[in-house]
Amino acid sequence: MTIGRTKDNEVFCLHKSLSRKHAQVDCDGTTVRITDLASKNGVFYGGNRVQEVTLADGDSFRCGDITFLVESATSHVPRTLNSGSAQTLPSPFAVDAIASKRGRNLTPAAGAPAVDERYKDKLFVLIRASELLTASLPIDRLLEELVVLAAQVVDVDRLALLTRTSASAKPVARVVKTFLGGARAPYSQRVVDWVFAHGSQTSFADLGRDKTLPGNVDDDAGIRSAVCVPIDPGTGVIGVLYADSLTTPEIVRPDDLALVRALANLAAAALATNARR
């Protein structure tokens, strides 16, 4: 089985320090072998980065910033010791065979293969997102799942989904996911207000210094880049899907923006359906 940031891993934690496919876990009944799958932030044992390590009951290892404990060599799932802001969420869907076969033991070469893998990840997310619309989930759970899917493939530090009941009502944060602290609020109120008012998507390369938006620029201190798209079922903006980075100044890539927009459209359809019930 594998450990990683996305739901096609048997053990997943929604945390920025984990790669999508971070480590392979093999158990022979007496020991557990952990193998690094060319992850960005590595596998560590005893303070040292390792490519492969064999562990026994009571040993711990770290993937990125997440520490796992081997409770029993016969156990198939290592337990998370301390995951910080990570959150493991149950999925209403089983992992299909095709999705689980995506290059788990292969290190993509530079250039086109890495790009190809990124597009495969996005396609996988869109398929999962479309399945959500036919699942019998409470609306809040469905919206959370959509945001979790976005977090799996878009390289951002924070995401938020906000809705409002009318054009004059105050927006309410329905889902907030934060992987890094350091900003005054979990999202930029200036950006959110602008998208609600204008009904169009927007993105910023250095929001913490941008004075073109109304409001106090100091409120966005620490935010490097941000993107926000409207949630509009065709009757007006009823919500927004927001994402930002506290570390990367570049604007979100066009393909990432397209994915966020697609997920916002699915959220709009789900909210409209829920309102008719």
PDB file of C-alpha atoms in Angstrom:
ATOM      1  CA  MET A   1       0.000   0.000   0.000  1.00  0.00           C
ATOM      2  CA  THR A   2       1.034   3.620  -0.342  1.00  0.00           C
ATOM      3  CA  ILE A   3       1.110   6.763   1.794  1.00  0.00           C
ATOM      4  CA  GLY A   4       0.396  10.106   0.157  1.00  0.00           C
ATOM      5  CA  ARG A   5      -1.642  13.274  -0.109  1.00  0.00           C
ATOM      6  CA  THR A   6      -4.380  12.021  -2.423  1.00  0.00           C
ATOM      7  CA  LYS A   7      -7.252   9.641  -1.918  1.00  0.00           C
ATOM      8  CA  ASP A   8      -5.961   6.963  -4.255  1.00  0.00           C
ATOM      9  CA  ASN A   9      -3.503   6.029  -1.482  1.00  0.00           C
ATOM     10  CA  GLU A  10      -4.525   3.484   1.136  1.00  0.00           C
ATOM     11  CA  VAL A  11      -3.126   5.849   3.793  1.00  0.00           C
ATOM     12  CA  PHE A  12      -3.615   9.515   2.999  1.00  0.00           C
ATOM     13  CA  CYS A  13      -3.205  12.767   4.892  1.00  0.00           C
ATOM     14  CA  LEU A  14      -4.228  16.064   3.377  1.00  0.00           C
ATOM     15  CA  HIS A  15      -0.975  17.880   4.135  1.00  0.00           C
ATOM     16  CA  LYS A  16       1.249  20.035   1.960  1.00  0.00           C
ATOM     17  CA  SER A  17       4.472  18.293   3.040  1.00  0.00           C
ATOM     18  CA  LEU A  18       3.319  14.980   1.555  1.00  0.00           C
ATOM     19  CA  SER A  19       3.716  14.138  -2.111  1.00  0.00           C
ATOM     20  CA  ARG A  20       0.769  12.691  -3.988  1.00  0.00           C
ATOM     21  CA  LYS A  21       2.527   9.301  -3.866  1.00  0.00           C
ATOM     22  CA  HIS A  22       5.004   9.606  -1.005  1.00  0.00           C
ATOM     23  CA  ALA A  23       5.983   6.145   0.255  1.00  0.00           C
ATOM     24  CA  GLN A  24       5.326   2.455  -0.262  1.00  0.00           C
ATOM     25  CA  VAL A  25       4.506   0.290   2.781  1.00  0.00           C
ATOM     26  CA  ASP A  26       5.104  -3.481   2.658  1.00  0.00           C
ATOM     27  CA  CYS A  27       4.414  -5.854   5.557  1.00  0.00           C
ATOM     28  CA  ASP A  28       5.566  -9.480   5.722  1.00  0.00           C
ATOM     29  CA  GLY A  29       3.916 -10.307   9.053  1.00  0.00           C
ATOM     30  CA  THR A  30       6.990  -9.623  11.189  1.00  0.00           C
ATOM     31  CA  THR A  31       8.422  -6.348   9.878  1.00  0.00           C
ATOM     32  CA  VAL A  32       7.267  -3.297   7.938  1.00  0.00           C
ATOM     33  CA  ARG A  33       9.358  -1.957   5.044  1.00  0.00           C
ATOM     34  CA  ILE A  34       8.977   1.713   4.041  1.00  0.00           C
ATOM     35  CA  THR A  35      10.221   2.796   0.601  1.00  0.00           C
ATOM     36  CA  ASP A  36      10.445   6.416  -0.568  1.00  0.00           C
ATOM     37  CA  LEU A  37       8.646   6.863  -3.907  1.00  0.00           C
ATOM     38  CA  ALA A  38      10.833   9.763  -5.085  1.00  0.00           C
ATOM     39  CA  SER A  39       8.938  12.133  -2.794  1.00  0.00           C
ATOM     40  CA  LYS A  40       9.811  15.822  -2.598  1.00  0.00           C
ATOM     41  CA  ASN A  41      10.194  16.009   1.200  1.00  0.00           C
ATOM     42  CA  GLY A  42      11.511  12.535   1.883  1.00  0.00           C
ATOM     43  CA  VAL A  43      11.151   9.655   4.331  1.00  0.00           C
ATOM     44  CA  PHE A  44      13.065   9.956   7.616  1.00  0.00           C
ATOM     45  CA  TYR A  45      14.063   7.437  10.279  1.00  0.00           C
ATOM     46  CA  GLY A  46      16.194   8.284  13.301  1.00  0.00           C
ATOM     47  CA  GLY A  47      16.655  11.825  12.019  1.00  0.00           C
ATOM     48  CA  ASN A  48      18.155  10.694   8.714  1.00  0.00           C
ATOM     49  CA  ARG A  49      16.586  10.723   5.278  1.00  0.00           C
ATOM     50  CA  VAL A  50      16.359   7.186   3.914  1.00  0.00           C
ATOM     51  CA  GLN A  51      15.376   5.602   0.626  1.00  0.00           C
ATOM     52  CA  GLU A  52      14.234   2.396   2.330  1.00  0.00           C
ATOM     53  CA  VAL A  53      13.996   1.241   5.931  1.00  0.00           C
ATOM     54  CA  THR A  54      12.750  -1.891   7.703  1.00  0.00           C
ATOM     55  CA  LEU A  55      10.854  -1.251  10.936  1.00  0.00           C
ATOM     56  CA  ALA A  56       9.443  -3.257  13.824  1.00  0.00           C
ATOM     57  CA  ASP A  57       6.731  -2.783  16.422  1.00  0.00           C
ATOM     58  CA  GLY A  58       7.161   0.539  18.256  1.00  0.00           C
ATOM     59  CA  ASP A  59       9.339   2.205  15.617  1.00  0.00           C
ATOM     60  CA  SER A  60       8.334   5.535  14.116  1.00  0.00           C
ATOM     61  CA  PHE A  61       9.155   7.184  10.803  1.00  0.00           C
ATOM     62  CA  ARG A  62       8.378  10.490   9.165  1.00  0.00           C
ATOM     63  CA  CYS A  63       7.035  11.345   5.721  1.00  0.00           C
ATOM     64  CA  GLY A  64       7.517  15.057   5.140  1.00  0.00           C
ATOM     65  CA  ASP A  65       6.229  16.640   8.351  1.00  0.00           C
ATOM     66  CA  ILE A  66       3.946  13.712   9.268  1.00  0.00           C
ATOM     67  CA  THR A  67       5.183  11.147  11.811  1.00  0.00           C
ATOM     68  CA  PHE A  68       3.816   7.588  11.794  1.00  0.00           C
ATOM     69  CA  LEU A  69       4.060   4.895  14.471  1.00  0.00           C
ATOM     70  CA  VAL A  70       4.278   1.174  13.725  1.00  0.00           C
ATOM     71  CA  GLU A  71       1.974  -0.234  16.384  1.00  0.00           C
ATOM     72  CA  SER A  72       2.305  -3.838  15.268  1.00  0.00           C
ATOM     73  CA  ALA A  73       4.339  -5.502  12.581  1.00  0.00           C
ATOM     74  CA  THR A  74       1.225  -7.424  11.602  1.00  0.00           C
ATOM     75  CA  SER A  75      -0.802  -4.243  11.190  1.00  0.00           C
ATOM     76  CA  HIS A  76      -1.399  -3.036   7.648  1.00  0.00           C
ATOM     77  CA  VAL A  77      -1.834   0.661   8.483  1.00  0.00           C
ATOM     78  CA  PRO A  78       0.751   2.727  10.421  1.00  0.00           C
ATOM     79  CA  ARG A  79      -0.877   5.158  12.850  1.00  0.00           C
ATOM     80  CA  THR A  80      -0.313   8.895  12.526  1.00  0.00           C
ATOM     81  CA  LEU A  81       1.369  10.304  15.628  1.00  0.00           C
ATOM     82  CA  ASN A  82       1.244  14.026  15.022  1.00  0.00           C
ATOM     83  CA  SER A  83      -0.099  15.460  11.796  1.00  0.00           C
ATOM     84  CA  GLY A  84      -0.248  19.175  12.593  1.00  0.00           C
ATOM     85  CA  SER A  85      -2.957  20.665  10.442  1.00  0.00           C
ATOM     86  CA  ALA A  86      -3.380  17.488   8.421  1.00  0.00           C
ATOM     87  CA  GLN A  87      -6.781  15.901   8.324  1.00  0.00           C
ATOM     88  CA  THR A  88      -7.633  12.446   7.065  1.00  0.00           C
ATOM     89  CA  LEU A  89     -11.118  12.476   5.630  1.00  0.00           C
ATOM     90  CA  PRO A  90     -13.247   9.434   4.814  1.00  0.00           C
ATOM     91  CA  SER A  91     -14.136   9.066   1.168  1.00  0.00           C
ATOM     92  CA  PRO A  92     -17.558   7.863   0.028  1.00  0.00           C
ATOM     93  CA  PHE A  93     -15.942   6.117  -2.910  1.00  0.00           C
ATOM     94  CA  ALA A  94     -13.750   3.066  -3.277  1.00  0.00           C
ATOM     95  CA  VAL A  95     -10.559   3.513  -5.280  1.00  0.00           C
ATOM     96  CA  ASP A  96     -11.025   2.044  -8.720  1.00  0.00           C
ATOM     97  CA  ALA A  97      -8.405  -0.231 -10.220  1.00  0.00           C
ATOM     98  CA  ILE A  98      -7.436   2.122 -13.045  1.00  0.00           C
ATOM     99  CA  ALA A  99      -6.808   5.095 -10.770  1.00  0.00           C
ATOM    100  CA  SER A 100      -4.740   3.028  -8.337  1.00  0.00           C
ATOM    101  CA  LYS A 101      -2.354   1.974 -11.117  1.00  0.00           C
ATOM    102  CA  ARG A 102      -1.067   5.474 -11.826  1.00  0.00           C
ATOM    103  CA  GLY A 103       2.793   5.404 -11.735  1.00  0.00           C
ATOM    104  CA  ARG A 104       3.192   4.646  -8.031  1.00  0.00           C
ATOM    105  CA  ASN A 105       6.729   3.285  -8.355  1.00  0.00           C
ATOM    106  CA  LEU A 106       7.928   5.337 -11.306  1.00  0.00           C
ATOM    107  CA  THR A 107       9.926   8.550 -11.129  1.00  0.00           C
ATOM    108  CA  PRO A 108       8.772  10.741 -14.042  1.00  0.00           C
ATOM    109  CA  ALA A 109      11.490  12.173 -16.236  1.00  0.00           C
ATOM    110  CA  ALA A 110      11.856  15.909 -16.546  1.00  0.00           C
ATOM    111  CA  GLY A 111       9.548  17.770 -18.889  1.00  0.00           C
ATOM    112  CA  ALA A 112       6.629  16.133 -20.633  1.00  0.00           C
ATOM    113  CA  PRO A 113       6.124  13.054 -18.379  1.00  0.00           C
ATOM    114  CA  ALA A 114       5.719  15.254 -15.283  1.00  0.00           C
ATOM    115  CA  VAL A 115       3.246  17.453 -17.129  1.00  0.00           C
ATOM    116  CA  ASP A 116       1.390  14.371 -18.327  1.00  0.00           C
ATOM    117  CA  GLU A 117       1.150  13.073 -14.748  1.00  0.00           C
ATOM    118  CA  ARG A 118      -0.222  16.428 -13.575  1.00  0.00           C
ATOM    119  CA  TYR A 119      -2.989  16.295 -16.158  1.00  0.00           C
ATOM    120  CA  LYS A 120      -3.788  12.713 -15.173  1.00  0.00           C
ATOM    121  CA  ASP A 121      -4.176  13.868 -11.572  1.00  0.00           C
ATOM    122  CA  LYS A 122      -6.549  16.625 -12.635  1.00  0.00           C
ATOM    123  CA  LEU A 123      -8.604  14.236 -14.746  1.00  0.00           C
ATOM    124  CA  PHE A 124      -8.831  11.879 -11.773  1.00  0.00           C
ATOM    125  CA  VAL A 125     -10.059  14.755  -9.576  1.00  0.00           C
ATOM    126  CA  LEU A 126     -12.708  15.805 -12.101  1.00  0.00           C
ATOM    127  CA  ILE A 127     -13.991  12.239 -12.341  1.00  0.00           C
ATOM    128  CA  ARG A 128     -14.241  12.012  -8.554  1.00  0.00           C
ATOM    129  CA  ALA A 129     -15.900  15.415  -8.373  1.00  0.00           C
ATOM    130  CA  SER A 130     -18.550  14.443 -10.912  1.00  0.00           C
ATOM    131  CA  GLU A 131     -19.269  11.285  -8.909  1.00  0.00           C
ATOM    132  CA  LEU A 132     -19.939  13.441  -5.852  1.00  0.00           C
ATOM    133  CA  LEU A 133     -22.952  15.009  -7.533  1.00  0.00           C
ATOM    134  CA  THR A 134     -24.676  11.634  -7.755  1.00  0.00           C
ATOM    135  CA  ALA A 135     -23.797  10.568  -4.208  1.00  0.00           C
ATOM    136  CA  SER A 136     -26.285  10.895  -1.363  1.00  0.00           C
ATOM    137  CA  LEU A 137     -24.193  13.266   0.726  1.00  0.00           C
ATOM    138  CA  PRO A 138     -25.267  16.193   2.920  1.00  0.00           C
ATOM    139  CA  ILE A 139     -24.501  19.440   1.105  1.00  0.00           C
ATOM    140  CA  ASP A 140     -21.831  20.534   3.612  1.00  0.00           C
ATOM    141  CA  ARG A 141     -20.020  17.216   3.265  1.00  0.00           C
ATOM    142  CA  LEU A 142     -20.223  17.428  -0.519  1.00  0.00           C
ATOM    143  CA  LEU A 143     -18.772  20.949  -0.560  1.00  0.00           C
ATOM    144  CA  GLU A 144     -15.963  19.845   1.747  1.00  0.00           C
ATOM    145  CA  GLU A 145     -15.138  16.927  -0.522  1.00  0.00           C
ATOM    146  CA  LEU A 146     -14.891  19.294  -3.502  1.00  0.00           C
ATOM    147  CA  VAL A 147     -12.431  21.513  -1.626  1.00  0.00           C
ATOM    148  CA  VAL A 148     -10.425  18.457  -0.525  1.00  0.00           C
ATOM    149  CA  LEU A 149     -10.189  17.364  -4.156  1.00  0.00           C
ATOM    150  CA  ALA A 150      -8.893  20.798  -5.143  1.00  0.00           C
ATOM    151  CA  ALA A 151      -6.260  20.628  -2.400  1.00  0.00           C
ATOM    152  CA  GLN A 152      -4.951  17.347  -3.769  1.00  0.00           C
ATOM    153  CA  VAL A 153      -3.795  18.748  -7.106  1.00  0.00           C
ATOM    154  CA  VAL A 154      -3.528  22.552  -6.864  1.00  0.00           C
ATOM    155  CA  ASP A 155      -0.296  23.700  -5.218  1.00  0.00           C
ATOM    156  CA  VAL A 156      -1.696  26.226  -2.727  1.00  0.00           C
ATOM    157  CA  ASP A 157      -1.487  26.714   1.030  1.00  0.00           C
ATOM    158  CA  ARG A 158      -5.108  27.572   1.826  1.00  0.00           C
ATOM    159  CA  LEU A 159      -8.545  27.056   0.309  1.00  0.00           C
ATOM    160  CA  ALA A 160     -11.966  28.331   1.271  1.00  0.00           C
ATOM    161  CA  LEU A 161     -15.497  27.984  -0.052  1.00  0.00           C
ATOM    162  CA  LEU A 162     -17.963  30.693   0.954  1.00  0.00           C
ATOM    163  CA  THR A 163     -21.670  31.057   0.186  1.00  0.00           C
ATOM    164  CA  ARG A 164     -24.429  33.588   0.745  1.00  0.00           C
ATOM    165  CA  THR A 165     -28.207  33.235   0.764  1.00  0.00           C
ATOM    166  CA  SER A 166     -28.934  36.517  -1.065  1.00  0.00           C
ATOM    167  CA  ALA A 167     -27.131  39.394  -2.762  1.00  0.00           C
ATOM    168  CA  SER A 168     -27.383  41.469   0.411  1.00  0.00           C
ATOM    169  CA  ALA A 169     -26.459  38.694   2.843  1.00  0.00           C
ATOM    170  CA  LYS A 170     -23.011  38.394   4.401  1.00  0.00           C
ATOM    171  CA  PRO A 171     -20.934  35.542   2.926  1.00  0.00           C
ATOM    172  CA  VAL A 172     -20.381  32.584   5.233  1.00  0.00           C
ATOM    173  CA  ALA A 173     -17.329  30.323   5.116  1.00  0.00           C
ATOM    174  CA  ARG A 174     -18.642  26.782   4.567  1.00  0.00           C
ATOM    175  CA  VAL A 175     -15.255  25.061   4.140  1.00  0.00           C
ATOM    176  CA  VAL A 176     -11.753  26.266   5.075  1.00  0.00           C
ATOM    177  CA  LYS A 177      -8.556  24.230   4.615  1.00  0.00           C
ATOM    178  CA  THR A 178      -5.274  25.707   5.855  1.00  0.00           C
ATOM    179  CA  PHE A 179      -1.848  24.096   5.540  1.00  0.00           C
ATOM    180  CA  LEU A 180       0.271  27.064   6.630  1.00  0.00           C
ATOM    181  CA  GLY A 181      -0.272  29.841   9.144  1.00  0.00           C
ATOM    182  CA  GLY A 182       1.088  33.351   9.079  1.00  0.00           C
ATOM    183  CA  ALA A 183      -1.767  35.412   7.641  1.00  0.00           C
ATOM    184  CA  ARG A 184      -4.337  37.353   9.640  1.00  0.00           C
ATOM    185  CA  ALA A 185      -7.363  35.518   8.234  1.00  0.00           C
ATOM    186  CA  PRO A 186      -7.886  32.177   6.440  1.00  0.00           C
ATOM    187  CA  TYR A 187      -8.744  34.031   3.213  1.00  0.00           C
ATOM    188  CA  SER A 188      -8.566  37.526   1.733  1.00  0.00           C
ATOM    189  CA  GLN A 189     -11.764  39.410   2.451  1.00  0.00           C
ATOM    190  CA  ARG A 190     -10.790  41.955  -0.210  1.00  0.00           C
ATOM    191  CA  VAL A 191     -10.608  39.320  -2.932  1.00  0.00           C
ATOM    192  CA  VAL A 192     -13.771  37.538  -1.800  1.00  0.00           C
ATOM    193  CA  ASP A 193     -15.751  40.792  -1.703  1.00  0.00           C
ATOM    194  CA  TRP A 194     -14.521  41.760  -5.173  1.00  0.00           C
ATOM    195  CA  VAL A 195     -15.599  38.468  -6.758  1.00  0.00           C
ATOM    196  CA  PHE A 196     -18.995  38.577  -5.057  1.00  0.00           C
ATOM    197  CA  ALA A 197     -19.466  42.143  -6.331  1.00  0.00           C
ATOM    198  CA  HIS A 198     -18.256  41.631  -9.906  1.00  0.00           C
ATOM    199  CA  GLY A 199     -19.127  37.985 -10.555  1.00  0.00           C
ATOM    200  CA  SER A 200     -15.900  37.187 -12.387  1.00  0.00           C
ATOM    201  CA  GLN A 201     -12.757  35.264 -11.520  1.00  0.00           C
ATOM    202  CA  THR A 202      -9.602  37.057 -10.482  1.00  0.00           C
ATOM    203  CA  SER A 203      -6.011  36.230  -9.599  1.00  0.00           C
ATOM    204  CA  PHE A 204      -3.097  38.121  -8.059  1.00  0.00           C
ATOM    205  CA  ALA A 205       0.657  37.550  -8.144  1.00  0.00           C
ATOM    206  CA  ASP A 206       1.534  39.496  -4.985  1.00  0.00           C
ATOM    207  CA  LEU A 207      -1.672  40.212  -3.113  1.00  0.00           C
ATOM    208  CA  GLY A 208       0.028  41.388   0.068  1.00  0.00           C
ATOM    209  CA  ARG A 209       1.282  44.460  -1.813  1.00  0.00           C
ATOM    210  CA  ASP A 210      -1.602  45.002  -4.233  1.00  0.00           C
ATOM    211  CA  LYS A 211      -3.442  48.269  -3.627  1.00  0.00           C
ATOM    212  CA  THR A 212      -5.838  48.055  -6.581  1.00  0.00           C
ATOM    213  CA  LEU A 213      -8.533  46.326  -4.534  1.00  0.00           C
ATOM    214  CA  PRO A 214     -10.706  48.238  -2.066  1.00  0.00           C
ATOM    215  CA  GLY A 215      -9.960  47.666   1.593  1.00  0.00           C
ATOM    216  CA  ASN A 216      -6.873  47.634   3.770  1.00  0.00           C
ATOM    217  CA  VAL A 217      -3.905  46.056   1.998  1.00  0.00           C
ATOM    218  CA  ASP A 218      -2.347  45.300   5.394  1.00  0.00           C
ATOM    219  CA  ASP A 219      -5.121  42.760   6.003  1.00  0.00           C
ATOM    220  CA  ASP A 220      -3.553  40.612   3.284  1.00  0.00           C
ATOM    221  CA  ALA A 221      -0.004  40.830   4.597  1.00  0.00           C
ATOM    222  CA  GLY A 222       1.732  37.508   4.102  1.00  0.00           C
ATOM    223  CA  ILE A 223      -0.389  36.416   1.121  1.00  0.00           C
ATOM    224  CA  ARG A 224       1.777  36.027  -1.979  1.00  0.00           C
ATOM    225  CA  SER A 225      -0.617  34.816  -4.688  1.00  0.00           C
ATOM    226  CA  ALA A 226      -4.371  34.244  -4.743  1.00  0.00           C
ATOM    227  CA  VAL A 227      -7.135  33.107  -7.056  1.00  0.00           C
ATOM    228  CA  CYS A 228     -10.899  33.282  -6.581  1.00  0.00           C
ATOM    229  CA  VAL A 229     -13.723  32.144  -8.859  1.00  0.00           C
ATOM    230  CA  PRO A 230     -17.481  32.731  -8.526  1.00  0.00           C
ATOM    231  CA  ILE A 231     -19.986  29.984  -7.782  1.00  0.00           C
ATOM    232  CA  ASP A 232     -22.912  30.876 -10.027  1.00  0.00           C
ATOM    233  CA  PRO A 233     -25.689  28.412 -10.953  1.00  0.00           C
ATOM    234  CA  GLY A 234     -26.981  30.872 -13.559  1.00  0.00           C
ATOM    235  CA  THR A 235     -29.076  32.991 -11.232  1.00  0.00           C
ATOM    236  CA  GLY A 236     -26.272  35.120  -9.807  1.00  0.00           C
ATOM    237  CA  VAL A 237     -23.241  34.619  -7.602  1.00  0.00           C
ATOM    238  CA  ILE A 238     -24.133  32.545  -4.542  1.00  0.00           C
ATOM    239  CA  GLY A 239     -20.608  31.687  -3.472  1.00  0.00           C
ATOM    240  CA  VAL A 240     -16.898  31.724  -4.255  1.00  0.00           C
ATOM    241  CA  LEU A 241     -14.066  29.206  -4.274  1.00  0.00           C
ATOM    242  CA  TYR A 242     -10.847  30.827  -3.058  1.00  0.00           C
ATOM    243  CA  ALA A 243      -7.238  29.597  -2.941  1.00  0.00           C
ATOM    244  CA  ASP A 244      -3.962  31.283  -2.073  1.00  0.00           C
ATOM    245  CA  SER A 245      -0.295  30.709  -1.346  1.00  0.00           C
ATOM    246  CA  LEU A 246       1.766  32.245   1.437  1.00  0.00           C
ATOM    247  CA  THR A 247       5.020  31.093  -0.155  1.00  0.00           C
ATOM    248  CA  THR A 248       4.723  31.305  -3.960  1.00  0.00           C
ATOM    249  CA  PRO A 249       4.386  34.704  -5.662  1.00  0.00           C
ATOM    250  CA  GLU A 250       3.398  33.351  -9.079  1.00  0.00           C
ATOM    251  CA  ILE A 251      -0.219  33.354 -10.207  1.00  0.00           C
ATOM    252  CA  VAL A 252      -1.862  29.928 -10.340  1.00  0.00           C
ATOM    253  CA  ARG A 253      -1.176  28.094 -13.621  1.00  0.00           C
ATOM    254  CA  PRO A 254      -3.920  28.274 -16.289  1.00  0.00           C
ATOM    255  CA  ASP A 255      -4.682  24.559 -15.954  1.00  0.00           C
ATOM    256  CA  ASP A 256      -4.997  24.917 -12.171  1.00  0.00           C
ATOM    257  CA  LEU A 257      -7.326  27.875 -12.647  1.00  0.00           C
ATOM    258  CA  ALA A 258      -9.432  25.841 -15.070  1.00  0.00           C
ATOM    259  CA  LEU A 259      -9.718  23.059 -12.484  1.00  0.00           C
ATOM    260  CA  VAL A 260     -10.755  25.479  -9.724  1.00  0.00           C
ATOM    261  CA  ARG A 261     -13.350  26.949 -12.090  1.00  0.00           C
ATOM    262  CA  ALA A 262     -14.691  23.478 -12.935  1.00  0.00           C
ATOM    263  CA  LEU A 263     -15.002  22.570  -9.239  1.00  0.00           C
ATOM    264  CA  ALA A 264     -16.771  25.883  -8.581  1.00  0.00           C
ATOM    265  CA  ASN A 265     -19.261  25.033 -11.332  1.00  0.00           C
ATOM    266  CA  LEU A 266     -19.900  21.637  -9.747  1.00  0.00           C
ATOM    267  CA  ALA A 267     -20.411  23.350  -6.387  1.00  0.00           C
ATOM    268  CA  ALA A 268     -22.926  25.682  -8.047  1.00  0.00           C
ATOM    269  CA  ALA A 269     -24.862  22.726  -9.439  1.00  0.00           C
ATOM    270  CA  ALA A 270     -24.861  20.989  -6.056  1.00  0.00           C
ATOM    271  CA  LEU A 271     -26.043  24.105  -4.203  1.00  0.00           C
ATOM    272  CA  ALA A 272     -28.791  24.732  -6.763  1.00  0.00           C
ATOM    273  CA  THR A 273     -30.007  21.141  -6.477  1.00  0.00           C
ATOM    274  CA  ASN A 274     -29.967  21.335  -2.691  1.00  0.00           C
ATOM    275  CA  ALA A 275     -31.971  24.591  -2.749  1.00  0.00           C
ATOM    276  CA  ARG A 276     -34.736  22.920  -4.774  1.00  0.00           C
ATOM    277  CA  ARG A 277     -35.180  20.095  -2.281  1.00  0.00           C
TER     278      ARG A 277
END
